[in-house]
GROMACS .gro file of C-alpha atoms in nm:
model
  441
    1MET     CA    1   0.000  -0.001   0.001
    2THR     CA    2   0.126   0.346  -0.097
    3THR     CA    3  -0.047   0.665   0.018
    4TYR     CA    4  -0.037   1.003  -0.151
    5TRP     CA    5  -0.187   1.326  -0.026
    6ALA     CA    6  -0.287   1.648  -0.201
    7GLU     CA    7  -0.428   1.975  -0.077
    8PHE     CA    8  -0.667   1.981  -0.373
    9ALA     CA    9  -0.806   1.716  -0.607
   10ILE     CA   10  -1.077   1.715  -0.868
   11LEU     CA   11  -1.291   1.411  -0.781
   12PRO     CA   12  -1.598   1.295  -0.975
   13GLU     CA   13  -1.818   1.506  -0.748
   14GLY     CA   14  -1.600   1.815  -0.786
   15LEU     CA   15  -1.312   1.989  -0.609
   16ALA     CA   16  -1.208   1.837  -0.275
   17ARG     CA   17  -0.963   1.949  -0.007
   18ASP     CA   18  -0.698   1.751   0.183
   19VAL     CA   19  -0.736   1.428  -0.010
   20SER     CA   20  -0.551   1.104   0.065
   21PHE     CA   21  -0.515   0.829  -0.196
   22ASP     CA   22  -0.434   0.475  -0.087
   23ILE     CA   23  -0.301   0.276  -0.381
   24GLU     CA   24  -0.291  -0.105  -0.370
   25GLY     CA   25  -0.126  -0.256  -0.677
   26ASP     CA   26  -0.251  -0.063  -0.980
   27VAL     CA   27  -0.583   0.067  -0.837
   28PHE     CA   28  -0.714   0.314  -0.582
   29ASP     CA   29  -0.801   0.117  -0.269
   30ARG     CA   30  -0.932   0.415  -0.073
   31ILE     CA   31  -0.979   0.789  -0.138
   32GLU     CA   32  -1.071   1.010   0.155
   33THR     CA   33  -1.116   1.386   0.187
   34GLY     CA   34  -1.047   1.610   0.484
   35GLN     CA   35  -0.744   1.409   0.588
   36PRO     CA   36  -0.413   1.528   0.739
   37GLN     CA   37  -0.102   1.457   0.536
   38GLY     CA   38   0.064   1.245   0.802
   39ASP     CA   39   0.326   1.014   0.650
   40ALA     CA   40   0.172   1.021   0.304
   41HIS     CA   41   0.370   1.134   0.000
   42ARG     CA   42   0.269   1.492  -0.076
   43LEU     CA   43   0.168   1.584  -0.431
   44PRO     CA   44   0.187   1.959  -0.504
   45GLY     CA   45  -0.092   2.178  -0.632
   46VAL     CA   46  -0.409   2.016  -0.756
   47VAL     CA   47  -0.444   1.650  -0.853
   48LEU     CA   48  -0.636   1.548  -1.166
   49PRO     CA   49  -0.707   1.212  -1.327
   50GLY     CA   50  -0.461   1.104  -1.593
   51PHE     CA   51  -0.534   1.246  -1.937
   52ALA     CA   52  -0.621   1.033  -2.240
   53ASN     CA   53  -0.469   1.123  -2.574
   54THR     CA   54  -0.722   0.945  -2.795
   55HIS     CA   55  -0.567   1.021  -3.138
   56SER     CA   56  -0.194   1.006  -3.200
   57HIS     CA   57   0.032   0.953  -3.502
   58ALA     CA   58   0.362   0.917  -3.319
   59PHE     CA   59   0.585   0.970  -3.622
   60HIS     CA   60   0.425   1.307  -3.695
   61ARG     CA   61   0.621   1.443  -3.399
   62ALA     CA   62   0.919   1.460  -3.639
   63LEU     CA   63   0.728   1.717  -3.848
   64ARG     CA   64   0.698   1.980  -3.579
   65GLY     CA   65   0.830   2.311  -3.708
   66ARG     CA   66   0.907   2.166  -4.054
   67THR     CA   67   0.581   2.230  -4.243
   68HIS     CA   68   0.518   2.604  -4.214
   69SER     CA   69   0.754   2.769  -4.461
   70GLU     CA   70   0.538   2.735  -4.774
   71GLY     CA   71   0.187   2.776  -4.633
   72GLY     CA   72  -0.058   2.558  -4.822
   73THR     CA   73  -0.335   2.326  -4.706
   74PHE     CA   74  -0.383   1.986  -4.547
   75TRP     CA   75  -0.315   1.830  -4.886
   76SER     CA   76   0.023   2.003  -4.935
   77TRP     CA   77   0.116   1.924  -4.573
   78ARG     CA   78   0.047   1.558  -4.650
   79SER     CA   79   0.341   1.539  -4.893
   80ARG     CA   80   0.580   1.631  -4.611
   81MET     CA   81   0.415   1.369  -4.391
   82TYR     CA   82   0.479   1.104  -4.660
   83ASP     CA   83   0.844   1.208  -4.664
   84ALA     CA   84   0.866   1.138  -4.290
   85ALA     CA   85   0.679   0.806  -4.321
   86ARG     CA   86   0.913   0.669  -4.588
   87ARG     CA   87   1.212   0.710  -4.351
   88LEU     CA   88   1.074   0.490  -4.076
   89ASP     CA   89   1.192   0.143  -3.981
   90PRO     CA   90   1.124  -0.057  -3.663
   91ASP     CA   91   1.435   0.070  -3.488
   92ASN     CA   92   1.405   0.443  -3.552
   93TYR     CA   93   1.030   0.425  -3.504
   94LEU     CA   94   1.087   0.274  -3.159
   95ALA     CA   95   1.323   0.560  -3.067
   96LEU     CA   96   1.091   0.831  -3.202
   97ALA     CA   97   0.776   0.688  -3.048
   98ARG     CA   98   0.942   0.626  -2.709
   99ALA     CA   99   1.049   0.991  -2.691
  100THR     CA  100   0.711   1.115  -2.816
  101TYR     CA  101   0.519   0.908  -2.560
  102ALA     CA  102   0.758   1.030  -2.291
  103GLU     CA  103   0.674   1.388  -2.392
  104MET     CA  104   0.309   1.298  -2.354
  105ALA     CA  105   0.372   1.153  -2.008
  106LEU     CA  106   0.545   1.476  -1.904
  107ALA     CA  107   0.226   1.656  -2.005
  108GLY     CA  108   0.004   1.430  -1.790
  109VAL     CA  109  -0.107   1.170  -2.047
  110THR     CA  110  -0.143   0.818  -1.909
  111SER     CA  111  -0.323   0.646  -2.202
  112VAL     CA  112  -0.270   0.690  -2.577
  113GLY     CA  113  -0.471   0.581  -2.877
  114GLU     CA  114  -0.216   0.529  -3.154
  115PHE     CA  115  -0.373   0.543  -3.502
  116HIS     CA  116  -0.117   0.317  -3.665
  117TYR     CA  117  -0.093   0.272  -4.040
  118VAL     CA  118   0.282   0.249  -4.120
  119HIS     CA  119   0.274  -0.130  -4.138
  120HIS     CA  120   0.522  -0.256  -4.398
  121THR     CA  121   0.852  -0.173  -4.569
  122PRO     CA  122   0.850   0.134  -4.799
  123ASP     CA  123   0.767  -0.071  -5.111
  124GLY     CA  124   0.481  -0.246  -4.936
  125THR     CA  125   0.660  -0.577  -4.869
  126PRO     CA  126   0.582  -0.706  -4.520
  127TYR     CA  127   0.863  -0.725  -4.267
  128ALA     CA  128   0.971  -1.074  -4.163
  129ASN     CA  129   0.754  -1.004  -3.860
  130PRO     CA  130   0.448  -0.845  -4.027
  131ASN     CA  131   0.373  -0.653  -3.707
  132ALA     CA  132   0.727  -0.525  -3.644
  133MET     CA  133   0.619  -0.161  -3.663
  134GLY     CA  134   0.320  -0.207  -3.435
  135GLU     CA  135   0.523  -0.399  -3.185
  136ALA     CA  136   0.783  -0.122  -3.184
  137LEU     CA  137   0.508   0.119  -3.082
  138GLN     CA  138   0.395  -0.115  -2.806
  139GLN     CA  139   0.750  -0.143  -2.672
  140ALA     CA  140   0.792   0.235  -2.692
  141ALA     CA  141   0.485   0.288  -2.477
  142ARG     CA  142   0.600   0.035  -2.217
  143GLU     CA  143   0.934   0.209  -2.184
  144ALA     CA  144   0.780   0.558  -2.176
  145GLY     CA  145   0.533   0.458  -1.903
  146VAL     CA  146   0.202   0.514  -2.085
  147ARG     CA  147  -0.076   0.274  -2.166
  148LEU     CA  148  -0.126   0.220  -2.539
  149THR     CA  149  -0.418   0.115  -2.751
  150LEU     CA  150  -0.272   0.027  -3.088
  151LEU     CA  151  -0.550   0.124  -3.327
  152ASP     CA  152  -0.425  -0.088  -3.614
  153THR     CA  153  -0.553   0.084  -3.925
  154CYS     CA  154  -0.699  -0.064  -4.240
  155TYR     CA  155  -0.571   0.130  -4.546
  156LEU     CA  156  -0.648  -0.024  -4.885
  157ALA     CA  157  -0.692   0.255  -5.144
  158GLY     CA  158  -0.495   0.565  -5.236
  159GLY     CA  159  -0.786   0.808  -5.242
  160LEU     CA  160  -1.138   0.876  -5.366
  161SER     CA  161  -1.274   1.097  -5.643
  162ALA     CA  162  -1.596   1.120  -5.841
  163ASP     CA  163  -1.462   0.836  -6.055
  164GLY     CA  164  -1.399   0.602  -5.762
  165HIS     CA  165  -1.108   0.480  -5.554
  166GLN     CA  166  -0.751   0.509  -5.674
  167PRO     CA  167  -0.481   0.247  -5.617
  168LEU     CA  168  -0.221   0.310  -5.354
  169ALA     CA  169   0.044   0.556  -5.467
  170PRO     CA  170   0.410   0.453  -5.423
  171GLU     CA  171   0.437   0.660  -5.102
  172GLN     CA  172   0.128   0.484  -4.962
  173ARG     CA  173   0.221   0.123  -5.033
  174ARG     CA  174   0.370   0.061  -4.692
  175PHE     CA  175   0.036   0.155  -4.533
  176GLY     CA  176  -0.174  -0.101  -4.722
  177ASP     CA  177  -0.273  -0.463  -4.681
  178ALA     CA  178  -0.411  -0.653  -4.978
  179ASP     CA  179  -0.767  -0.652  -4.846
  180VAL     CA  180  -0.963  -0.660  -4.518
  181SER     CA  181  -0.899  -1.031  -4.476
  182ALA     CA  182  -0.522  -0.979  -4.498
  183TRP     CA  183  -0.547  -0.688  -4.257
  184ALA     CA  184  -0.747  -0.897  -4.008
  185GLY     CA  185  -0.506  -1.189  -4.035
  186ARG     CA  186  -0.213  -0.965  -3.951
  187VAL     CA  187  -0.386  -0.788  -3.662
  188SER     CA  188  -0.493  -1.118  -3.508
  189ASN     CA  189  -0.126  -1.178  -3.424
  190LEU     CA  190  -0.103  -0.867  -3.205
  191TRP     CA  191  -0.161  -0.924  -2.836
  192ASP     CA  192  -0.284  -0.734  -2.533
  193ASP     CA  193  -0.082  -0.714  -2.213
  194ALA     CA  194  -0.104  -0.520  -1.889
  195THR     CA  195  -0.045  -0.182  -2.052
  196ASN     CA  196  -0.112  -0.250  -2.422
  197ARG     CA  197  -0.441  -0.321  -2.595
  198VAL     CA  198  -0.528  -0.371  -2.960
  199GLY     CA  199  -0.802  -0.174  -3.126
  200THR     CA  200  -0.902  -0.115  -3.486
  201ALA     CA  201  -0.933   0.178  -3.725
  202ILE     CA  202  -1.056   0.261  -4.072
  203HIS     CA  203  -0.817   0.518  -4.210
  204SER     CA  204  -1.103   0.698  -4.387
  205VAL     CA  205  -1.374   0.630  -4.642
  206ARG     CA  206  -1.115   0.748  -4.896
  207ALA     CA  207  -0.890   0.457  -4.808
  208VAL     CA  208  -1.139   0.171  -4.757
  209PRO     CA  209  -1.390   0.108  -5.039
  210ARG     CA  210  -1.756   0.050  -4.961
  211GLU     CA  211  -1.756  -0.329  -5.008
  212GLN     CA  212  -1.451  -0.359  -4.783
  213LEU     CA  213  -1.609  -0.144  -4.509
  214THR     CA  214  -1.879  -0.406  -4.455
  215ASP     CA  215  -1.615  -0.681  -4.438
  216PHE     CA  216  -1.414  -0.471  -4.192
  217VAL     CA  217  -1.711  -0.431  -3.954
  218ARG     CA  218  -1.782  -0.804  -3.972
  219TYR     CA  219  -1.424  -0.892  -3.880
  220VAL     CA  220  -1.426  -0.644  -3.594
  221GLU     CA  221  -1.752  -0.786  -3.460
  222GLN     CA  222  -1.598  -1.135  -3.469
  223GLY     CA  223  -1.286  -1.021  -3.285
  224GLN     CA  224  -1.278  -1.106  -2.917
  225THR     CA  225  -1.041  -0.831  -2.799
  226TRP     CA  226  -1.087  -0.547  -3.049
  227GLN     CA  227  -1.282  -0.322  -2.819
  228THR     CA  228  -1.270   0.004  -3.013
  229MET     CA  229  -1.309   0.125  -3.370
  230HIS     CA  230  -1.187   0.467  -3.491
  231ALA     CA  231  -1.190   0.644  -3.829
  232HIS     CA  232  -1.091   0.978  -3.973
  233VAL     CA  233  -1.426   1.133  -4.062
  234SER     CA  234  -1.498   1.452  -4.261
  235GLU     CA  235  -1.171   1.619  -4.176
  236GLN     CA  236  -1.172   1.805  -4.509
  237PRO     CA  237  -1.454   1.934  -4.735
  238ALA     CA  238  -1.283   1.758  -5.028
  239GLU     CA  239  -1.342   1.423  -4.857
  240ASN     CA  240  -1.711   1.493  -4.827
  241GLU     CA  241  -1.734   1.615  -5.186
  242ALA     CA  242  -1.568   1.302  -5.322
  243CYS     CA  243  -1.785   1.072  -5.112
  244GLN     CA  244  -2.101   1.251  -5.227
  245ALA     CA  245  -1.990   1.247  -5.589
  246PHE     CA  246  -1.911   0.874  -5.598
  247TYR     CA  247  -2.141   0.721  -5.335
  248GLY     CA  248  -2.415   0.982  -5.313
  249MET     CA  249  -2.378   1.008  -4.937
  250THR     CA  250  -2.164   1.163  -4.666
  251PRO     CA  251  -1.882   0.967  -4.496
  252VAL     CA  252  -2.098   0.932  -4.183
  253GLN     CA  253  -2.384   0.788  -4.392
  254LEU     CA  254  -2.147   0.545  -4.559
  255LEU     CA  255  -2.006   0.429  -4.224
  256ALA     CA  256  -2.357   0.398  -4.082
  257GLU     CA  257  -2.465   0.187  -4.380
  258ALA     CA  258  -2.169  -0.044  -4.317
  259GLY     CA  259  -2.272  -0.087  -3.953
  260ALA     CA  260  -1.969   0.092  -3.809
  261LEU     CA  261  -2.148   0.343  -3.585
  262GLY     CA  262  -2.205   0.258  -3.219
  263PRO     CA  263  -2.088   0.342  -2.867
  264ASP     CA  264  -1.741   0.196  -2.937
  265PHE     CA  265  -1.691   0.405  -3.252
  266SER     CA  266  -1.489   0.732  -3.260
  267ALA     CA  267  -1.518   0.973  -3.547
  268VAL     CA  268  -1.181   1.149  -3.552
  269HIS     CA  269  -1.203   1.522  -3.631
  270ALA     CA  270  -1.573   1.515  -3.733
  271THR     CA  271  -1.524   1.871  -3.855
  272HIS     CA  272  -1.747   1.914  -4.162
  273LEU     CA  273  -2.070   1.742  -4.062
  274THR     CA  274  -2.426   1.788  -4.180
  275ASP     CA  275  -2.712   1.812  -3.932
  276ALA     CA  276  -2.807   1.456  -4.029
  277ASP     CA  277  -2.450   1.338  -3.962
  278ILE     CA  278  -2.458   1.492  -3.614
  279ALA     CA  279  -2.793   1.324  -3.545
  280ARG     CA  280  -2.661   0.984  -3.660
  281LEU     CA  281  -2.351   1.005  -3.441
  282GLY     CA  282  -2.568   1.117  -3.149
  283ARG     CA  283  -2.820   0.835  -3.186
  284ALA     CA  284  -2.530   0.589  -3.198
  285HIS     CA  285  -2.380   0.741  -2.882
  286ALA     CA  286  -2.055   0.753  -3.075
  287THR     CA  287  -1.755   0.969  -2.981
  288ALA     CA  288  -1.612   1.260  -3.179
  289ALA     CA  289  -1.237   1.272  -3.120
  290PHE     CA  290  -1.145   1.638  -3.166
  291CYS     CA  291  -0.780   1.745  -3.212
  292PRO     CA  292  -0.796   2.124  -3.178
  293THR     CA  293  -0.427   2.208  -3.206
  294THR     CA  294  -0.394   1.997  -3.521
  295GLU     CA  295  -0.719   2.114  -3.673
  296ARG     CA  296  -0.609   2.475  -3.646
  297ASP     CA  297  -0.247   2.401  -3.749
  298LEU     CA  298  -0.365   2.231  -4.070
  299ALA     CA  299  -0.642   2.485  -4.132
  300ASP     CA  300  -0.897   2.205  -4.117
  301GLY     CA  301  -1.180   2.404  -3.960
  302ILE     CA  302  -1.377   2.397  -3.636
  303GLY     CA  303  -1.611   2.106  -3.560
  304PRO     CA  304  -1.962   2.128  -3.411
  305ALA     CA  305  -1.877   2.030  -3.054
  306ARG     CA  306  -2.183   2.164  -2.877
  307GLU     CA  307  -2.421   2.021  -3.135
  308LEU     CA  308  -2.262   1.678  -3.103
  309LEU     CA  309  -2.292   1.681  -2.726
  310ASP     CA  310  -2.652   1.796  -2.743
  311ALA     CA  311  -2.732   1.518  -2.994
  312GLY     CA  312  -2.605   1.249  -2.756
  313ALA     CA  313  -2.250   1.199  -2.881
  314ARG     CA  314  -1.942   1.220  -2.662
  315LEU     CA  315  -1.620   1.413  -2.709
  316SER     CA  316  -1.261   1.306  -2.659
  317LEU     CA  317  -0.932   1.483  -2.730
  318GLY     CA  318  -0.614   1.395  -2.915
  319SER     CA  319  -0.294   1.567  -3.022
  320ASP     CA  320  -0.289   1.393  -3.361
  321GLN     CA  321   0.017   1.532  -3.546
  322HIS     CA  322   0.174   1.671  -3.226
  323ALA     CA  323   0.224   2.028  -3.339
  324VAL     CA  324   0.169   2.069  -2.967
  325ILE     CA  325   0.161   1.802  -2.693
  326ASP     CA  326  -0.036   1.971  -2.420
  327PRO     CA  327  -0.373   1.835  -2.295
  328PHE     CA  328  -0.451   2.172  -2.137
  329GLU     CA  329  -0.411   2.340  -2.474
  330GLU     CA  330  -0.643   2.082  -2.636
  331VAL     CA  331  -0.904   2.147  -2.365
  332ARG     CA  332  -0.880   2.523  -2.411
  333GLY     CA  333  -0.888   2.480  -2.787
  334LEU     CA  334  -1.210   2.280  -2.764
  335GLU     CA  335  -1.384   2.554  -2.566
  336SER     CA  336  -1.222   2.857  -2.735
  337HIS     CA  337  -1.293   2.728  -3.086
  338GLU     CA  338  -1.654   2.686  -2.981
  339ARG     CA  339  -1.656   3.046  -2.859
  340LEU     CA  340  -1.519   3.169  -3.189
  341ARG     CA  341  -1.781   2.992  -3.397
  342SER     CA  342  -2.074   3.077  -3.167
  343LEU     CA  343  -1.972   3.419  -3.032
  344HIS     CA  344  -2.062   3.296  -2.680
  345ARG     CA  345  -1.842   3.196  -2.386
  346GLY     CA  346  -1.876   2.890  -2.168
  347ARG     CA  347  -2.043   2.670  -2.426
  348ILE     CA  348  -1.881   2.358  -2.281
  349SER     CA  349  -1.888   2.312  -1.906
  350GLN     CA  350  -1.589   2.233  -1.685
  351GLY     CA  351  -1.728   1.885  -1.629
  352GLU     CA  352  -1.764   1.825  -2.001
  353LEU     CA  353  -1.413   1.950  -2.063
  354ILE     CA  354  -1.267   1.716  -1.798
  355ALA     CA  355  -1.470   1.426  -1.941
  356ALA     CA  356  -1.330   1.494  -2.288
  357ALA     CA  357  -0.973   1.512  -2.153
  358THR     CA  358  -1.005   1.185  -1.961
  359ALA     CA  359  -1.201   0.966  -2.208
  360HIS     CA  360  -0.985   0.658  -2.160
  361ASP     CA  361  -1.281   0.428  -2.222
  362THR     CA  362  -1.302   0.546  -2.586
  363ILE     CA  363  -0.964   0.379  -2.644
  364GLY     CA  364  -1.045   0.065  -2.448
  365TRP     CA  365  -0.944   0.156  -2.092
  366ALA     CA  366  -1.280   0.193  -1.917
  367GLU     CA  367  -1.120   0.131  -1.578
  368ALA     CA  368  -0.909   0.449  -1.605
  369GLY     CA  369  -0.981   0.819  -1.613
  370THR     CA  370  -1.135   0.900  -1.277
  371LEU     CA  371  -1.022   0.953  -0.916
  372ARG     CA  372  -1.250   0.684  -0.775
  373GLU     CA  373  -1.196   0.381  -0.554
  374GLY     CA  374  -1.139   0.071  -0.770
  375ALA     CA  375  -1.027   0.271  -1.071
  376LYS     CA  376  -0.680   0.255  -1.224
  377ALA     CA  377  -0.444   0.453  -0.999
  378ASP     CA  378  -0.354   0.744  -1.224
  379LEU     CA  379  -0.270   1.081  -1.075
  380VAL     CA  380  -0.151   1.403  -1.238
  381ALA     CA  381  -0.028   1.681  -1.008
  382VAL     CA  382  -0.045   2.035  -1.144
  383ASP     CA  383   0.151   2.322  -0.991
  384LEU     CA  384  -0.067   2.608  -0.864
  385SER     CA  385   0.223   2.847  -0.801
  386SER     CA  386   0.374   2.890  -1.148
  387PRO     CA  387   0.355   3.223  -1.333
  388ARG     CA  388   0.064   3.075  -1.529
  389THR     CA  389  -0.136   2.930  -1.242
  390ALA     CA  390  -0.059   3.158  -0.944
  391GLY     CA  391  -0.384   3.296  -0.809
  392VAL     CA  392  -0.600   3.062  -1.019
  393PRO     CA  393  -0.877   2.878  -0.826
  394ALA     CA  394  -0.789   2.509  -0.820
  395GLU     CA  395  -1.117   2.401  -0.982
  396PHE     CA  396  -1.035   2.608  -1.291
  397VAL     CA  397  -0.678   2.495  -1.344
  398LEU     CA  398  -0.768   2.361  -1.691
  399THR     CA  399  -0.824   2.716  -1.809
  400ALA     CA  400  -0.480   2.841  -1.707
  401ALA     CA  401  -0.217   2.565  -1.679
  402THR     CA  402   0.009   2.425  -1.951
  403ALA     CA  403   0.199   2.100  -1.981
  404ALA     CA  404   0.496   2.278  -1.814
  405ASP     CA  405   0.291   2.294  -1.492
  406VAL     CA  406   0.264   1.916  -1.454
  407THR     CA  407   0.497   1.812  -1.176
  408ASP     CA  408   0.416   1.447  -1.109
  409VAL     CA  409   0.245   1.167  -1.304
  410ILE     CA  410   0.154   0.826  -1.164
  411ARG     CA  411   0.015   0.555  -1.392
  412ASP     CA  412  -0.122   0.229  -1.247
  413GLY     CA  413   0.035   0.327  -0.915
  414GLU     CA  414   0.384   0.365  -1.071
  415PRO     CA  415   0.563   0.703  -1.071
  416VAL     CA  416   0.642   0.796  -1.431
  417VAL     CA  417   0.715   1.166  -1.379
  418THR     CA  418   0.857   1.296  -1.048
  419ASP     CA  419   0.925   1.665  -0.985
  420ARG     CA  420   0.898   1.730  -1.362
  421GLN     CA  421   1.153   1.459  -1.448
  422HIS     CA  422   1.058   1.161  -1.662
  423ARG     CA  423   1.193   0.824  -1.556
  424LEU     CA  424   1.377   0.795  -1.892
  425GLY     CA  425   1.580   1.107  -1.814
  426ASP     CA  426   1.623   1.395  -2.056
  427VAL     CA  427   1.325   1.371  -2.291
  428GLY     CA  428   1.439   1.668  -2.494
  429ARG     CA  429   1.762   1.488  -2.571
  430LEU     CA  430   1.575   1.171  -2.667
  431LEU     CA  431   1.356   1.369  -2.906
  432HIS     CA  432   1.656   1.549  -3.058
  433GLU     CA  433   1.840   1.224  -3.119
  434ALA     CA  434   1.538   1.045  -3.268
  435ILE     CA  435   1.430   1.331  -3.494
  436ASP     CA  436   1.777   1.440  -3.609
  437THR     CA  437   1.856   1.081  -3.703
  438LEU     CA  438   1.535   1.048  -3.901
  439TRP     CA  439   1.612   1.351  -4.119
  440GLU     CA  440   1.981   1.281  -4.168
  441ASP     CA  441   1.963   1.228  -4.544
   0.00000   0.00000   0.00000
């Protein structure tokens, strides 16, 4: 038994004072308020549940600061992303992902949903171990101290236009399996463990043709451990236009027709939705995984957050391409973007913001994401005396803090970050080494 104590903590019922946390193994055995510190380990500031980063492309971290010089759009940015993807192999991907996940841990993230589609060698030939790249990500997460849901992604076509789906381009070949059956066969050889789970993803309706979508859903329904399904949905108007031109329906309609929508489905971005799309996602009690810092960095647009919540959908948050790794910034982006589009403040409540930031269940970790007895023992301590947070009421720390204010992170009862230091040491150095090596040629 290990006991921690904090002057403030945000419990499910709200802000509490003088809180002690008894941790037995990897869960909270007892949480009590109004307690003296005694011999307990003191956590500074205010304690929050661990954050969930529900949408990550780990290798995109190597693009930070390298895509701004020529302006452009999402589609021009994508060519630079392909340049990074072609450079990856299992060894350098392990180094890059380990450092990226460690950066997330420093920011208070305890669970990550990794939307993984770099499966094979650059020419599309499988590695001797067909899951070498996915297993590198799993190892990276173990070493960095975060839980990982490997959302192994089905990617079969190179794009969609009014004339139909295009074959994979040379730069996309390493993403693709021959068909859904080949994808499912490969994924069936990935395994869960104490801190890794396997989920599934459809890259987009651009990348998985209609007839294959139905097969995909059938395979997922047959899977015994594939608890979650994610897909990029309506990130760009061009995606919607192509889907309408060829299929006569929106991406959400196409996914609904295939049977993909449900409580375990996450529509990533969900930016350019019709009213009918919002209603469908709401009726399905699906999740919209918003990535505010990426959506503004790529000039994607602002999604209908309030409308989705009111329709019955949920929200989660991800850092996607990692232009920023800061859960506080994602939270503020969610609310501030809503203010910009509505011209009203406070459209999303503090409780809804915390729920979006801690939506571990949407990536298969339902036992995490809350400071409650019996839950996974995750704690994030946030300094209340920094230049950013000094004078801020503890219950509103999400509106003021940044990742730099996270002092301590405990995942499953294990210290991962102590006094702002990650257990791997100098994370900046690890990132420099991984990224500089990747761009050497």
